[in-house]
Amino acid sequence: MIEDSSKFEITDELKSKIEKILDNHYHDFTQIVGILLDVQDEIPQHYIPKAAAFYIAEKLPLKLSVIYDCITFYDALNEEPRGRYPIEICDSVACKVNDNDFLLGSLKELLGIDFGTVTYDGRFTIEKVSCFGACDRAPAVRINKTVYGPLKTKEQVRKLLEQFV
Amino acid sequence: MQKINYITENFGKYDVFSIDSYMNIGGFQSLQKAIDMEGEDIAAVLSDAGIKGRGGAEYPMGRKWSQARAVKRPHHCVICNADEGETCTFKDRELITNDPFNLIEAMVIAGWAVNAEDGYIYMRAEYSHLRPRLINAIKQAKERGFLGKNILGTGWDYDVHLYSGAGAYVCGEGTALIRSIEGKAGRPRMKPPFMKQSGLFARPTCINNVESLSIVPHLLHDAVPYMQAGTKESIGTKMVSVGGNVNKPGVYEVPFGITVRDIVYGLAGGIQEDHKIRLIQFGGASGKISDDRILDISYSYEDFAKNNLIIGSGSILVIDERTSVIDFLRYTQDFFLHESCGQCTPCREGNRHIRIFLEKIKNGTYTDEDIQTMKTFARVMPMSSLCGLGETAQNALKSAFDVFPEVFASKTQTEAVG
Amino acid sequence: MEEKITLKINGMPVEVKKGTKILEAAKVLHIDIPHLCYHPDQRVKARCRICSVEVVGKKRLLAACATECWDGMEVFTDTKVVRDTQRGILQLIMADHEENCLTCPRNGNCVLQHLCSRFNVLRPNLTHVAESIPVKTTNPSLVHDPEKCVKCGRCIRVCKDVQGIEAIGFAGRSTGLKVTTPYEEEFNKTDCVLCGQCTVVCPVGALVEKDDTDRVLDAIFDPDKTVIVQTAPSVRVALGDAFGLPDGSIVTKKMVSALRMIGFDKVFDTNYGADLTITEEAGELIDRLKNNKTMPMTTSCCPAWVNFMEKHYPDKIAHLSTTKSPMAIFSAIAKTQYAKQENIASKNVFSVAIMPCIAKKYEAKRQELTQNGLFDTDAVITTRGLIKLIKYIGIDFNNLPESEFDNPMGESTGAGAIFGATGGVMEAALRTAYEWMTDKPMPTLEYTPVRGFEGIKEAQVEIGGHNLKIAVVHTLKNAALIMDKLRDGKCDYDFIEVMACPGGCVGGGGQPVTTTFAATKERIKALYTIDRSSKLRKSHENPYLKKLYAEFLEAPGSETAHKLLHTHYHAREKEFDFSK
Ligand SMILES: Cc1cc2nc3c(=O)[nH]c(=O)nc-3n(C[C@H](O)[C@H](O)[C@H](O)COP(=O)(O)O)c2cc1C
Ligand code: SF4
Ligand code: FES
């Protein structure tokens, strides 16, 4: 199971990383979306722990409710921990009509997980996302900002996953 | 088959990480020209070329610039909308990937033309891998004095900032986009106040799509090839993103007036395994649909309008017979159900119930009353939604009522016949 | 000269000021365009879309609450497409709404209910999609039932724009959109100060106060209990709203009769407590001035303001006056001196307070306000709660005979009455402090610089050689401005009055849901009327108070007075404390 996000404790190391991110954004609270994206990149499970959100709210002239709103509004920001290699599968029409169901099935079968669960080693999660603008490579997945596709056979999927071993 | 490289002229011709390389092929010469011109004259060039916004709303670009200039309030800014969230639209991605310096040059020209102090590029999070090349382009342009203080000795200061989206289609809508840059959740607000009066940080704001902007340097360099392409009412060329069940999905630049058949069967290589076309959707998820009768119609604003279609962002999604109309509509509805910002009732709740009705139709468990109710909501929702998302979310469904009436046939009728 | 324009609504011409919105123009013609997110005191949200109307020449419908009229505009509010839309939107809302109107606290005065009845919304042909969401009830003041929420955002607006707290906000999107505290925490754990403004503006039953009326009735039915009630100054000028009386009607004497009919044994007046608070607080001010103690001193009678200080400016709580609020002082006396005098065991005195406020419910539960393990105040009922009790008893309020408060704790001065208005505490305190410091009455009793609706009022008063710099603040957004100055060492006031709600307690979070700024202003006028027509207008002249001091408390600030009438504050624990 995915670890419990409320147990996350903020380390001094992470604090100083967050400080640095805030510096890069000139402590400008209007850049909160960019700040949160950067903080998320610093966390191996690609999410924003509650403690980090509280920390940012304390460091910026910004209310926690605004930060929480952003985290829950934007798809690219995550409230819950994910795999170290979250596999985002495009669920747009272009991918659907190119049999992304088969791709999804292959992923589930090869990894032995479903949506909302993580592989035993904490490496992979599978998530459905809206079109990420790679319809010319349908059906496609995106892992840590890189698009892979078209993935039409189970063999292609297996090869892809092996890259992350 | 007509092939044209006007907007895409620079593709592959220079090293996208080197401003020298860009300048070697004539980069930033259009900016030099522009600063010898009045903003109004630049706007006039756009108007003469009849450019309509390429982001979806098709607003005349020259008029937009000229109106923006006319706003007397200080601290103007320019936004480049690189949110490209419409499904099956990825032309802006190609423009940024292959010609980032041209976009920066366009941003500077736009800033000059409307008298702006700042430019913002708002790029969707999904394109974050392209950030380094834009950041580099901005940095190098600044080093060469095309950005920053006293640009080219004019005494004019102007900077370009790169902002990232975070995965929300609705942030392509202008007011949602500015809220996102302002550090809030991207929920649209009502207009007025209009962006040109009070947009980003309450400053007068002129917003354009990546492709719209990208045309500008080319046009100032040499407008003739552009003016010669296209039809009388749709001058020039357009970037189209073709996807779905075609053999060669991708981005193509086409002259207006080319037939849809030439795009789908020519450029995009026809349909996978030679299947028959079920339907084509133009302009992304918010676009309308047609059946294969559209193939021999010319791809132009005027002929599309006659056929109750829109060019919009220029996406062409081809669905073959393996997918049913109702499945296609369900998928499209899923998209809007996921992407609605949720703040206004008709869109938040309407999408959900239309999705339920479509499911019922798919399962054959609907009643005639269901069809009636669905039609009522498909009409009411676009009439009363706050922003363009809710306004256009039922475009596909509403056009399906006309193009594929049999899908929504009354149950009593269907039973009587079959 | 203001520019006028003429438009037509449903064919009827109407002339309005330029800038008027369609919805307001329609009001001039007595047409009520349905609305949910619109609130006269708030910025336009244009979110619920139920006010959509047809405007000739426009392809789409326009939101009447947000669209400014133009000259020659032609509006239709009753065409088929308008009806389909407005009714359709109601149906959409109802499909996602918990269907338990009969057991809803807003049953009978819910905006959604009214609209559904008006549009004859029968069970629509839509799938019921409401999911059950747990109700948040764990704090003493506020109940949040998200399933009833219509996402109009009025509560968010008031929390942000009026109070500057932003304890609640939107989260999520599409059908997952919620109005919630961050991480869906219980309110008391968040930035929320329980002022209750959100419960006033909520059009439905999503945000309501915690109901304590049953507990009060139980006590009334309990033969062992002597149930006494005190009523805050602002209740008497707001209660009439619910019975169709004009804004700011003074219904003190009918209210007293109603309370007797409900079954309270004694009907007293919080104004008596207010007089005591003033006397103590004036004494405290003089003491702080003379002995160079922490200055400036701020008032502490507003419980939401105290919560605000404890949560948001814990480093500044030494500035809060230690004098208890009128409610707390009243109850402390009731449970001691009054109980003794009447020969009732303290535990058998059940002290009820009728307050325009929901934060008072929290205040009543403070550990600092207990004696021997008993709460001084046993139950707090809001003005809205009192309306419910009156309706339950079935009294025809407007035709009630009038009657007087009981004594001793029903006697009060005009100074106690104006406590309910922004500036009132300051004015009352000045009347007493001035006289004590100079041995002369204040030259003008009606000290107008502290009156009025501005957010921050400043003045300087010459008192016995002291140039007292004062500030009067209402709404916490304004209070934060002053507190930030204090933190920056740029605040040179001596005495600051803060009330959390707009206009003071008259605009409190426990007032009728019909409360608007306009109504609040009328109530303020009414309080000044009460003051002007009072025989006694200075707190320290209250005869029963004099007696109380003489027989029981000795003098303001005495040891007994300190023990009974003063309290202390503490910083609140934080979920994440990064300072460690
Ligand atoms: C829901 C919604 C999404 C939109 N998404 C985009 C987008 O991704 N990219 C874009 O350029 N325009 C988008 N638009 C259109 C913009 O609001 C705006 O019209 C456009 O950026 C203006 O530029 P143009 O005139 O150059 O087209 C969207 C509009 C709506 C209502
Ligand atoms: S139409 Fe949809 S996306 Fe637009 S404001 Fe309304 S809910 Fe949000
Ligand atoms: S009242 Fe106008 S949109 Fe809500």
CSV table of N, CA, C and O in Angstrom, one decimal, chain B residues 167-168 187 190 337-346 348-350 352-353 356-357 360 369-370 373 376-377 379-380 382-387 391, chain C residues 44-49 52 59-61 66-67 80-81 84-85 88-89 91-93 95-96 125-127 129 150-151 170-175 177:
chain,number,residue,atom,x,y,z
B,167,GLY,N,-1.5,21.2,-15.2
B,167,GLY,CA,-2.5,20.2,-15.5
B,167,GLY,C,-3.9,20.6,-15.3
B,167,GLY,O,-4.5,20.2,-14.3
B,168,ALA,N,-4.4,21.5,-16.1
B,168,ALA,CA,-5.8,21.9,-16.0
B,168,ALA,C,-6.1,22.6,-17.4
B,168,ALA,O,-5.6,23.6,-17.7
B,187,ARG,N,-9.7,29.0,-11.8
B,187,ARG,CA,-11.1,29.1,-12.1
B,187,ARG,C,-11.4,30.4,-12.8
B,187,ARG,O,-11.0,31.5,-12.3
B,190,MET,N,-15.8,36.0,-14.3
B,190,MET,CA,-16.7,36.5,-15.4
B,190,MET,C,-16.1,37.8,-16.1
B,190,MET,O,-15.3,38.5,-15.5
B,337,LEU,N,-16.0,16.4,-18.1
B,337,LEU,CA,-16.4,16.0,-16.7
B,337,LEU,C,-15.1,16.1,-15.8
B,337,LEU,O,-15.2,16.5,-14.6
B,338,HIS,N,-14.0,15.8,-16.4
B,338,HIS,CA,-12.8,15.8,-15.6
B,338,HIS,C,-12.2,17.3,-15.5
B,338,HIS,O,-11.6,17.7,-14.5
B,339,GLU,N,-12.4,18.0,-16.6
B,339,GLU,CA,-11.7,19.3,-16.7
B,339,GLU,C,-12.6,20.5,-16.3
B,339,GLU,O,-12.0,21.6,-16.1
B,340,SER,N,-13.9,20.4,-16.1
B,340,SER,CA,-14.6,21.5,-15.7
B,340,SER,C,-14.0,22.0,-14.4
B,340,SER,O,-13.6,21.2,-13.5
B,341,CYS,N,-14.0,23.3,-14.2
B,341,CYS,CA,-13.4,23.9,-13.0
B,341,CYS,C,-14.4,23.7,-11.8
B,341,CYS,O,-14.0,23.7,-10.7
B,342,GLY,N,-15.7,23.5,-12.2
B,342,GLY,CA,-16.6,23.1,-11.1
B,342,GLY,C,-17.3,24.3,-10.4
B,342,GLY,O,-18.1,24.1,-9.6
B,343,GLN,N,-16.9,25.5,-10.8
B,343,GLN,CA,-17.5,26.6,-9.9
B,343,GLN,C,-18.9,27.0,-10.4
B,343,GLN,O,-19.7,27.5,-9.5
B,344,CYS,N,-19.3,26.8,-11.6
B,344,CYS,CA,-20.6,27.2,-12.0
B,344,CYS,C,-21.5,26.0,-12.2
B,344,CYS,O,-21.1,24.9,-12.7
B,345,THR,N,-22.8,26.1,-11.7
B,345,THR,CA,-23.7,25.0,-11.6
B,345,THR,C,-23.9,24.3,-13.0
B,345,THR,O,-23.8,23.1,-13.0
B,346,PRO,N,-24.3,25.0,-14.0
B,346,PRO,CA,-24.6,24.3,-15.2
B,346,PRO,C,-23.5,23.4,-15.7
B,346,PRO,O,-23.8,22.3,-16.2
B,348,ARG,N,-20.7,22.3,-14.0
B,348,ARG,CA,-20.3,21.2,-13.0
B,348,ARG,C,-21.3,20.1,-13.0
B,348,ARG,O,-20.9,18.9,-13.1
B,349,GLU,N,-22.6,20.4,-12.9
B,349,GLU,CA,-23.6,19.4,-12.7
B,349,GLU,C,-24.1,18.9,-14.1
B,349,GLU,O,-24.4,17.7,-14.3
B,350,GLY,N,-24.1,19.8,-15.1
B,350,GLY,CA,-24.6,19.4,-16.4
B,350,GLY,C,-23.8,18.4,-17.0
B,350,GLY,O,-24.3,17.4,-17.5
B,352,ARG,N,-22.0,16.1,-15.7
B,352,ARG,CA,-22.2,14.9,-15.0
B,352,ARG,C,-23.4,14.2,-15.5
B,352,ARG,O,-23.5,13.0,-15.7
B,353,HIS,N,-24.5,14.9,-15.6
B,353,HIS,CA,-25.8,14.3,-16.0
B,353,HIS,C,-25.8,13.9,-17.4
B,353,HIS,O,-26.4,12.9,-17.8
B,356,ILE,N,-24.2,10.7,-17.7
B,356,ILE,CA,-25.1,9.6,-17.3
B,356,ILE,C,-26.1,9.2,-18.3
B,356,ILE,O,-26.3,8.1,-18.6
B,357,PHE,N,-26.7,10.3,-19.0
B,357,PHE,CA,-27.6,10.0,-20.1
B,357,PHE,C,-26.9,9.2,-21.2
B,357,PHE,O,-27.5,8.3,-21.8
B,360,LYS,N,-26.6,5.7,-20.4
B,360,LYS,CA,-27.9,5.0,-20.6
B,360,LYS,C,-28.2,4.7,-22.0
B,360,LYS,O,-28.7,3.6,-22.3
B,369,GLU,N,-38.0,10.2,-22.4
B,369,GLU,CA,-37.9,11.4,-21.6
B,369,GLU,C,-36.5,11.7,-21.3
B,369,GLU,O,-36.1,12.9,-21.3
B,370,ASP,N,-35.7,10.7,-21.2
B,370,ASP,CA,-34.2,10.9,-21.0
B,370,ASP,C,-33.6,11.7,-22.1
B,370,ASP,O,-32.9,12.6,-21.9
B,373,THR,N,-34.8,15.3,-21.8
B,373,THR,CA,-34.1,16.0,-20.8
B,373,THR,C,-32.6,16.3,-21.2
B,373,THR,O,-32.1,17.4,-20.9
B,376,THR,N,-32.6,19.2,-23.5
B,376,THR,CA,-32.8,20.4,-22.8
B,376,THR,C,-31.5,20.9,-22.1
B,376,THR,O,-31.1,22.0,-22.2
B,377,PHE,N,-30.8,20.0,-21.4
B,377,PHE,CA,-29.6,20.4,-20.7
B,377,PHE,C,-28.5,20.7,-21.6
B,377,PHE,O,-27.7,21.6,-21.4
B,379,ARG,N,-28.8,22.2,-24.2
B,379,ARG,CA,-29.1,23.6,-24.7
B,379,ARG,C,-28.9,24.6,-23.6
B,379,ARG,O,-28.3,25.6,-23.8
B,380,VAL,N,-29.4,24.2,-22.4
B,380,VAL,CA,-29.4,25.2,-21.3
B,380,VAL,C,-27.9,25.4,-20.8
B,380,VAL,O,-27.5,26.6,-20.5
B,382,PRO,N,-24.8,25.4,-22.3
B,382,PRO,CA,-24.0,26.4,-23.0
B,382,PRO,C,-24.5,27.8,-22.9
B,382,PRO,O,-23.8,28.7,-22.9
B,383,MET,N,-25.9,27.9,-22.8
B,383,MET,CA,-26.5,29.2,-22.7
B,383,MET,C,-26.1,29.9,-21.4
B,383,MET,O,-26.1,31.2,-21.4
B,384,SER,N,-25.9,29.2,-20.4
B,384,SER,CA,-25.8,29.9,-19.1
B,384,SER,C,-24.5,29.6,-18.3
B,384,SER,O,-24.3,30.2,-17.3
B,385,SER,N,-23.5,28.9,-18.9
B,385,SER,CA,-22.3,28.6,-18.2
B,385,SER,C,-21.5,29.9,-18.1
B,385,SER,O,-21.6,30.8,-18.9
B,386,LEU,N,-20.6,29.9,-17.1
B,386,LEU,CA,-19.8,31.1,-16.9
B,386,LEU,C,-18.8,31.3,-18.0
B,386,LEU,O,-18.6,32.4,-18.5
B,387,CYS,N,-18.1,30.3,-18.3
B,387,CYS,CA,-16.9,30.5,-19.3
B,387,CYS,C,-17.1,29.7,-20.5
B,387,CYS,O,-18.0,28.9,-20.7
B,391,GLU,N,-19.6,26.6,-22.2
B,391,GLU,CA,-20.3,27.1,-23.4
B,391,GLU,C,-20.0,26.1,-24.6
B,391,GLU,O,-20.9,25.9,-25.4
C,44,VAL,N,-19.2,40.5,-6.9
C,44,VAL,CA,-19.9,39.6,-7.8
C,44,VAL,C,-19.2,38.3,-7.9
C,44,VAL,O,-17.9,38.3,-8.0
C,45,LYS,N,-19.9,37.2,-7.9
C,45,LYS,CA,-19.3,35.9,-8.1
C,45,LYS,C,-19.8,35.3,-9.4
C,45,LYS,O,-19.0,34.6,-10.1
C,46,ALA,N,-21.0,35.5,-9.7
C,46,ALA,CA,-21.6,35.1,-11.0
C,46,ALA,C,-21.4,33.6,-11.2
C,46,ALA,O,-20.9,33.1,-12.3
C,47,ARG,N,-21.6,32.8,-10.2
C,47,ARG,CA,-21.2,31.4,-10.2
C,47,ARG,C,-22.4,30.4,-10.3
C,47,ARG,O,-22.3,29.4,-10.9
C,48,CYS,N,-23.5,30.8,-9.6
C,48,CYS,CA,-24.5,29.8,-9.6
C,48,CYS,C,-25.3,29.8,-10.9
C,48,CYS,O,-25.9,28.8,-11.2
C,49,ARG,N,-25.3,30.9,-11.5
C,49,ARG,CA,-26.0,31.1,-12.9
C,49,ARG,C,-27.5,31.0,-12.8
C,49,ARG,O,-28.1,31.0,-13.9
C,52,SER,N,-29.6,33.7,-14.6
C,52,SER,CA,-29.5,33.9,-16.0
C,52,SER,C,-30.8,34.5,-16.6
C,52,SER,O,-31.9,34.0,-16.4
C,59,LYS,N,-26.6,36.3,-27.8
C,59,LYS,CA,-26.8,34.9,-28.1
C,59,LYS,C,-27.0,34.0,-26.9
C,59,LYS,O,-27.8,33.1,-26.8
C,60,ARG,N,-26.2,34.4,-25.8
C,60,ARG,CA,-26.3,33.6,-24.6
C,60,ARG,C,-27.1,34.4,-23.6
C,60,ARG,O,-27.3,35.5,-23.7
C,61,LEU,N,-27.5,33.6,-22.5
C,61,LEU,CA,-28.1,34.3,-21.4
C,61,LEU,C,-27.0,35.1,-20.6
C,61,LEU,O,-25.9,34.7,-20.6
C,66,ALA,N,-24.6,40.1,-12.3
C,66,ALA,CA,-23.2,40.5,-12.7
C,66,ALA,C,-23.2,41.5,-13.9
C,66,ALA,O,-22.2,42.2,-14.1
C,67,THR,N,-24.3,41.6,-14.6
C,67,THR,CA,-24.3,42.4,-15.8
C,67,THR,C,-24.8,43.8,-15.6
C,67,THR,O,-25.9,43.9,-15.1
C,80,LYS,N,-39.3,31.1,-22.1
C,80,LYS,CA,-39.2,29.7,-21.9
C,80,LYS,C,-37.7,29.3,-21.7
C,80,LYS,O,-37.4,28.5,-20.8
C,81,VAL,N,-36.8,29.9,-22.4
C,81,VAL,CA,-35.4,29.5,-22.2
C,81,VAL,C,-34.9,29.9,-20.9
C,81,VAL,O,-34.1,29.2,-20.2
C,84,ASP,N,-36.5,27.4,-18.5
C,84,ASP,CA,-35.8,26.1,-18.6
C,84,ASP,C,-34.4,26.1,-17.9
C,84,ASP,O,-34.0,25.2,-17.3
C,85,THR,N,-33.8,27.2,-18.1
C,85,THR,CA,-32.4,27.4,-17.5
C,85,THR,C,-32.5,27.4,-16.0
C,85,THR,O,-31.8,26.7,-15.3
C,88,GLY,N,-33.8,24.3,-14.6
C,88,GLY,CA,-32.8,23.3,-14.9
C,88,GLY,C,-31.7,23.4,-13.9
C,88,GLY,O,-31.3,22.3,-13.3
C,89,ILE,N,-31.3,24.6,-13.6
C,89,ILE,CA,-30.2,24.7,-12.6
C,89,ILE,C,-30.6,24.2,-11.2
C,89,ILE,O,-29.9,23.5,-10.5
C,91,GLN,N,-32.9,22.0,-10.7
C,91,GLN,CA,-32.9,20.5,-10.7
C,91,GLN,C,-31.5,19.9,-10.6
C,91,GLN,O,-31.4,18.9,-9.9
C,92,LEU,N,-30.6,20.5,-11.2
C,92,LEU,CA,-29.2,20.0,-11.2
C,92,LEU,C,-28.7,20.1,-9.7
C,92,LEU,O,-28.1,19.2,-9.2
C,93,ILE,N,-29.0,21.2,-9.1
C,93,ILE,CA,-28.6,21.3,-7.7
C,93,ILE,C,-29.3,20.3,-6.8
C,93,ILE,O,-28.6,19.6,-6.0
C,95,ALA,N,-30.4,17.4,-7.6
C,95,ALA,CA,-29.9,16.1,-7.9
C,95,ALA,C,-28.7,15.8,-7.1
C,95,ALA,O,-28.3,14.6,-6.8
C,96,ASP,N,-28.0,16.8,-6.6
C,96,ASP,CA,-26.8,16.6,-5.8
C,96,ASP,C,-27.0,17.1,-4.4
C,96,ASP,O,-26.0,17.6,-3.8
C,125,ASN,N,-36.2,14.4,-13.7
C,125,ASN,CA,-35.7,13.2,-14.4
C,125,ASN,C,-34.2,13.1,-14.4
C,125,ASN,O,-33.6,13.0,-15.5
C,126,LEU,N,-33.6,13.3,-13.3
C,126,LEU,CA,-32.1,13.2,-13.2
C,126,LEU,C,-31.8,12.2,-12.1
C,126,LEU,O,-32.5,12.0,-11.1
C,127,THR,N,-30.7,11.5,-12.3
C,127,THR,CA,-30.2,10.6,-11.4
C,127,THR,C,-29.7,11.3,-10.1
C,127,THR,O,-29.1,12.3,-10.2
C,129,VAL,N,-27.4,12.1,-7.5
C,129,VAL,CA,-25.9,11.8,-7.4
C,129,VAL,C,-25.3,12.2,-6.1
C,129,VAL,O,-24.1,12.0,-6.0
C,150,VAL,N,-24.3,24.4,-1.8
C,150,VAL,CA,-24.6,24.6,-3.2
C,150,VAL,C,-23.4,25.3,-3.9
C,150,VAL,O,-23.5,25.8,-5.0
C,151,LYS,N,-22.3,25.4,-3.2
C,151,LYS,CA,-21.0,25.9,-3.8
C,151,LYS,C,-21.2,27.3,-4.3
C,151,LYS,O,-20.6,27.7,-5.3
C,170,PHE,N,-12.4,27.1,-1.7
C,170,PHE,CA,-12.7,26.0,-2.6
C,170,PHE,C,-11.5,25.0,-2.6
C,170,PHE,O,-10.4,25.4,-2.4
C,171,ALA,N,-11.8,23.8,-3.0
C,171,ALA,CA,-10.8,22.8,-3.2
C,171,ALA,C,-11.3,21.8,-4.3
C,171,ALA,O,-12.5,21.6,-4.4
C,172,GLY,N,-10.4,21.3,-5.1
C,172,GLY,CA,-10.8,20.4,-6.1
C,172,GLY,C,-11.5,21.0,-7.3
C,172,GLY,O,-11.5,22.2,-7.4
C,173,ARG,N,-12.0,20.2,-8.2
C,173,ARG,CA,-12.6,20.8,-9.3
C,173,ARG,C,-13.7,19.9,-9.8
C,173,ARG,O,-13.9,18.8,-9.3
C,174,SER,N,-14.4,20.4,-10.8
C,174,SER,CA,-15.6,19.7,-11.4
C,174,SER,C,-16.5,19.2,-10.3
C,174,SER,O,-16.7,19.9,-9.3
C,175,THR,N,-17.0,18.0,-10.5
C,175,THR,CA,-18.0,17.5,-9.5
C,175,THR,C,-17.3,17.3,-8.1
C,175,THR,O,-18.0,17.1,-7.1
C,177,LEU,N,-15.6,19.5,-6.7
C,177,LEU,CA,-15.4,20.8,-6.0
C,177,LEU,C,-16.1,20.8,-4.6
C,177,LEU,O,-17.2,20.4,-4.5
